[in-house]
mmCIF file of C-alpha atoms in Angstrom:
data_model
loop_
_atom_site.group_PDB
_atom_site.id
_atom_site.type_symbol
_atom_site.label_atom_id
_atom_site.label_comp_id
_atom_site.label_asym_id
_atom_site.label_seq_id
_atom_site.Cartn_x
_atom_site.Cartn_y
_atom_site.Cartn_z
ATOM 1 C CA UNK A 1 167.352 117.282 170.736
ATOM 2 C CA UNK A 2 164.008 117.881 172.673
ATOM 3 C CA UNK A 3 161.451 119.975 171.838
ATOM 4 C CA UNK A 4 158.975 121.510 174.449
ATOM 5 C CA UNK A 5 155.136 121.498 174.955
ATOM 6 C CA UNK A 6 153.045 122.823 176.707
ATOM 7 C CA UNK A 7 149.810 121.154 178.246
ATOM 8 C CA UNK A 8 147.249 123.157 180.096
ATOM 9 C CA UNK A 9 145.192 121.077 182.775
ATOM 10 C CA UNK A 10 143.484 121.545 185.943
ATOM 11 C CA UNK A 11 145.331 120.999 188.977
ATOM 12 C CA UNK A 12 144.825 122.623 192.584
ATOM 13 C CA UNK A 13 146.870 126.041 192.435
ATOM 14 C CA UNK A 14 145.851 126.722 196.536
ATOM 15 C CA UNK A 15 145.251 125.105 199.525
ATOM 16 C CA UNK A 16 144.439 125.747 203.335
ATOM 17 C CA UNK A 17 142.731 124.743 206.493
ATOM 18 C CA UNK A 18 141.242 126.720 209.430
ATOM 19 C CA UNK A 19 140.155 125.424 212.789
ATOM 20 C CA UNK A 20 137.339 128.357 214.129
ATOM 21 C CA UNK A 21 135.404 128.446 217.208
ATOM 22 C CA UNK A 22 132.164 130.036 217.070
ATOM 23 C CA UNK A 23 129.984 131.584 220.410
ATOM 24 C CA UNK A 24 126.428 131.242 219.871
ATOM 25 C CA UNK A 25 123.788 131.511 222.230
ATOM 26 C CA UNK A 26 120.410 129.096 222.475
ATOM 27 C CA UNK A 27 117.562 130.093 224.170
ATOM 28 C CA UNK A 28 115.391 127.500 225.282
ATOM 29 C CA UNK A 29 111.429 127.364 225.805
ATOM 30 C CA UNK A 30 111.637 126.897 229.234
ATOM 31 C CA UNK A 31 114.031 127.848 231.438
ATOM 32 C CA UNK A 32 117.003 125.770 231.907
ATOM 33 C CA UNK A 33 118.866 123.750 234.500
ATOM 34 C CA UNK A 34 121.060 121.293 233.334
ATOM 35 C CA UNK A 35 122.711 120.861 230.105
ATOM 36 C CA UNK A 36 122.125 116.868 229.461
ATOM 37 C CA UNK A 37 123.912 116.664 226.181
ATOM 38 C CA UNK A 38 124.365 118.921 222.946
ATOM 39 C CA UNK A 39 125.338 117.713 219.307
ATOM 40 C CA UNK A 40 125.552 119.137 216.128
ATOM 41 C CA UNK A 41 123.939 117.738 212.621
ATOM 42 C CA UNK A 42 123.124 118.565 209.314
ATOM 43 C CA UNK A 43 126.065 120.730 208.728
ATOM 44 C CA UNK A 44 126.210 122.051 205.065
ATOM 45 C CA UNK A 45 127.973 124.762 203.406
ATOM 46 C CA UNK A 46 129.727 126.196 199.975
ATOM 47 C CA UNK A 47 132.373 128.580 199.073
ATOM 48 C CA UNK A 48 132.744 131.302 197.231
ATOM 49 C CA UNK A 49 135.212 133.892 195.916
ATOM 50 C CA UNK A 50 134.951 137.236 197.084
ATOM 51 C CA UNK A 51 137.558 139.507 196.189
ATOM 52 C CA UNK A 52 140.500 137.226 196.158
ATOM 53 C CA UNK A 53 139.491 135.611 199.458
ATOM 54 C CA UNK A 54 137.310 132.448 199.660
ATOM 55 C CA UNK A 55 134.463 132.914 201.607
ATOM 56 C CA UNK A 56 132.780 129.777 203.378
ATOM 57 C CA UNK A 57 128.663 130.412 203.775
ATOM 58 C CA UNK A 58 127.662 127.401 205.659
ATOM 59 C CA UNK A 59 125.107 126.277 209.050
ATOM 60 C CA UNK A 60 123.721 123.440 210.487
ATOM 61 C CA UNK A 61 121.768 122.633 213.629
ATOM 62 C CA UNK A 62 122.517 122.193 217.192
ATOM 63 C CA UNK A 63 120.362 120.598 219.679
ATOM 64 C CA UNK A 64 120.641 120.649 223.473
ATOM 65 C CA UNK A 65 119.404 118.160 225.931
ATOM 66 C CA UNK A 66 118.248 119.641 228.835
ATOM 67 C CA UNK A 67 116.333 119.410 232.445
ATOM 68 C CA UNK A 68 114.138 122.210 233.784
ATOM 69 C CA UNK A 69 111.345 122.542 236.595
ATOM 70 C CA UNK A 70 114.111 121.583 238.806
ATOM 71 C CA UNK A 71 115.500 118.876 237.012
ATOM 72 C CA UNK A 72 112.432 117.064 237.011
ATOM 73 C CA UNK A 73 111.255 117.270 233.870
ATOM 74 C CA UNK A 74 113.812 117.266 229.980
ATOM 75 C CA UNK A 75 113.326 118.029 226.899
ATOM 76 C CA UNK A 76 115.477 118.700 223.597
ATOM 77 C CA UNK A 77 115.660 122.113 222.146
ATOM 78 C CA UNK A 78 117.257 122.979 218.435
ATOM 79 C CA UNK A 79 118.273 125.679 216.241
ATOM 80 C CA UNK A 80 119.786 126.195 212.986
ATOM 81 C CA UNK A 81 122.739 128.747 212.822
ATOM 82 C CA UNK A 82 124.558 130.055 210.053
ATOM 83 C CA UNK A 83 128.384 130.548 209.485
ATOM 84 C CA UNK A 84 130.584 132.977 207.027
ATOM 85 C CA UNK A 85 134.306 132.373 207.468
ATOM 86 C CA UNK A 86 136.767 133.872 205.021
ATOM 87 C CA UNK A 87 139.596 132.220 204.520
ATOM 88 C CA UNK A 88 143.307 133.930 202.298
ATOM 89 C CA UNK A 89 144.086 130.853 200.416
ATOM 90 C CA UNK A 90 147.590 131.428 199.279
ATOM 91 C CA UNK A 91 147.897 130.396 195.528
ATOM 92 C CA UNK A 92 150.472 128.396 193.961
ATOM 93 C CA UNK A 93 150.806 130.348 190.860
ATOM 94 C CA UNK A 94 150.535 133.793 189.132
ATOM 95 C CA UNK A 95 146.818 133.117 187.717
ATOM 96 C CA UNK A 96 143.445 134.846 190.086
ATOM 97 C CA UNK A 97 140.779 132.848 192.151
ATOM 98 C CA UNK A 98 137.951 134.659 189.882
ATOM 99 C CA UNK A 99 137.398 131.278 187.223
ATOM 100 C CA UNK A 100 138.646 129.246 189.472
ATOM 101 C CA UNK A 101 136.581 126.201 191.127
ATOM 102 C CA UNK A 102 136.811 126.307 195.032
ATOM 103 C CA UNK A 103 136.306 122.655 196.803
ATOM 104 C CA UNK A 104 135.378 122.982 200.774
ATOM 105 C CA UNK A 105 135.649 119.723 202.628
ATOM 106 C CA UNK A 106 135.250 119.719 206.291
ATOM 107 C CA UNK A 107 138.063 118.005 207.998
ATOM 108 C CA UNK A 108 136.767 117.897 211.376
ATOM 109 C CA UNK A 109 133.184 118.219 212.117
ATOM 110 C CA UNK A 110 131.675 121.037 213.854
ATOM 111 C CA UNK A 111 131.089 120.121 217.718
ATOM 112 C CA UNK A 112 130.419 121.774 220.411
ATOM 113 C CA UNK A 113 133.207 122.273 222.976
ATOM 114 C CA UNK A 114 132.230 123.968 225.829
ATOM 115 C CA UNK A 115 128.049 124.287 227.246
ATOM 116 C CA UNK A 116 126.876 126.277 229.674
ATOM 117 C CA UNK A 117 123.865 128.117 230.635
ATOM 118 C CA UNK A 118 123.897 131.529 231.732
ATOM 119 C CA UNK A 119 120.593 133.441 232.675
ATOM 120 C CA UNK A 120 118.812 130.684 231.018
ATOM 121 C CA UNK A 121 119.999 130.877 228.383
ATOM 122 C CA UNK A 122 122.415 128.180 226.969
ATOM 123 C CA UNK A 123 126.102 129.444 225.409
ATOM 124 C CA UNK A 124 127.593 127.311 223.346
ATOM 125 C CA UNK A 125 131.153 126.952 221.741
ATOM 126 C CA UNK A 126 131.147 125.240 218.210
ATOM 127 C CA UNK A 127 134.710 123.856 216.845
ATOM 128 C CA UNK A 128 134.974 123.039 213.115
ATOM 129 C CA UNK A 129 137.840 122.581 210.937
ATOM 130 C CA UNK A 130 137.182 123.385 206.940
ATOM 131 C CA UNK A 131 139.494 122.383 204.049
ATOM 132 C CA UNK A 132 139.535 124.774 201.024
ATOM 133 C CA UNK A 133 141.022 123.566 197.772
ATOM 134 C CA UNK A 134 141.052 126.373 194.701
ATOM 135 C CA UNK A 135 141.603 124.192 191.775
ATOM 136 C CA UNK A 136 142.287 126.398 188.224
ATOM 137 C CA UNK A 137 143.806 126.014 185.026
ATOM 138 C CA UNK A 138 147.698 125.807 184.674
ATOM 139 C CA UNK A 139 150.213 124.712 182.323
ATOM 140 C CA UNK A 140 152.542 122.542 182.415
ATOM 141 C CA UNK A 141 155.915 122.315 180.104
ATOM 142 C CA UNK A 142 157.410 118.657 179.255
ATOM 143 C CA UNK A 143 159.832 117.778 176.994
ATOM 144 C CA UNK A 144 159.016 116.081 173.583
ATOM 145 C CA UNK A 145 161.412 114.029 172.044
ATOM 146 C CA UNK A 146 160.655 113.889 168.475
ATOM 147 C CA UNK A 147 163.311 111.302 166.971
ATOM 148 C CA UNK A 148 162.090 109.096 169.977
ATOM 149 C CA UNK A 149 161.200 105.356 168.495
ATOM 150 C CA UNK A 150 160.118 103.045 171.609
ATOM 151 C CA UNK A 151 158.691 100.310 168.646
ATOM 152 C CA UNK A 152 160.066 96.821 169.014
ATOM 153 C CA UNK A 153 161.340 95.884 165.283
ATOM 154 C CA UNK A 154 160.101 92.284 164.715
ATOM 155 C CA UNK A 155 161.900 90.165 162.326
ATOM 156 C CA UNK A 156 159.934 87.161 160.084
ATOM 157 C CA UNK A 157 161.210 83.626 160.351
ATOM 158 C CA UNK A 158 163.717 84.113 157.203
ATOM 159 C CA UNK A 159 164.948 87.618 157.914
ATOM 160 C CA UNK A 160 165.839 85.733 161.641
ATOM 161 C CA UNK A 161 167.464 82.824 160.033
ATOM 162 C CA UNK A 162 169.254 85.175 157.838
ATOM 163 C CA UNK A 163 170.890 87.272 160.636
ATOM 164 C CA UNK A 164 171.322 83.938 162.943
ATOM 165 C CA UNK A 165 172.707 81.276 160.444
ATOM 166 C CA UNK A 166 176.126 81.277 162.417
ATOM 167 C CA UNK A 167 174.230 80.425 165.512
ATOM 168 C CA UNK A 168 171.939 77.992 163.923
ATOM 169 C CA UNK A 169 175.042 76.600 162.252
ATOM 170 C CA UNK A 170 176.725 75.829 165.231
ATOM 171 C CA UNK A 171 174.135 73.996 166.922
ATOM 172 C CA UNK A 172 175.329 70.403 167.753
ATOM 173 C CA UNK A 173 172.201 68.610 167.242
ATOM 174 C CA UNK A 174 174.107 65.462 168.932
ATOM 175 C CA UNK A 175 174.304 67.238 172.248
ATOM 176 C CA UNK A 176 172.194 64.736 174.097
ATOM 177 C CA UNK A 177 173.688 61.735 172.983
#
């Protein structure tokens, strides 16, 4: 008959992703003409709970490759913006996200999408995908059988010959011949 125990262990209790688009705006020193190129680096951030909901504080810079004095002259212009996204991460049992550890990855990197200047001034679109994984405590119940015996009896050389003298007995040592 099995018994029943209980072991309490960390596992992830939630998970989600969220793709976001952000607008944000760049203005240059000097007045722009072309956008040349634009990439984003140095992207950091860190969640948080907040009510229930995991907040995601993060930024990271953006610089924009572009031509002005009538596209005879480029330069490269960057900022650092900042990010909150909050993010309902849908748990997987009864327990709350307050002692809970909450793991951000970033599944795709931010990057911008769409460039364009308007008045010069430059208007990006950022897209970024960010993983959240809320990892608590939880419990786990497994049975425990407590008559179970997975030991291999070994026998010594006489207790062996004792329970196999028929068999050695009937060994034709001859066989060969």
């Amino acid at each position: 008959m099995a018994n029943y125990k209980e072991i309490v262990t960390k596992a992830v209790v939630g998970k989600a992703k969220k793709t976001t688009t952000s607008h944000f705006s760049l203005q240059p020193q000097e007045r722009a003409d072309t956008v040349l190129g634009c990439w984003v680096i140095n992207h950091s951030f860190q969640g948080r709970n907040n009510a229930g909901n995991v907040m995601i504080d993060g930024e990271f810079d953006v610089n924009v490759w572009y031509s002005y004095d009538n596209d005879t002259k480029t330069t490269v212009s960057t900022e650092r913006f900042r990010y909150n996204d909050k993010m309902n991460v849908r748990r997987h049992d009864d327990g709350g996200i307050d002692s809970s550890e909450i793991i951000v990855r970033s599944l795709k990197q931010p990057t911008v999408t769409n460039v364009e200047i308007v008045n010069g001034v430059v208007q990006l679109d950022v897209e970024k995908e960010l993983g959240v994984e809320v990892v608590g405590n939880t419990k786990l119940k497994v049975p425990v059988e407590d008559d179970y015996d997975d030991y291999e009896e070994i026998l010594d050389e006489e207790e062996f010959e004792e329970e196999h003298q028929q068999e050695i007995e009937d060994i034709q040592e001859d066989y060969l011949d």
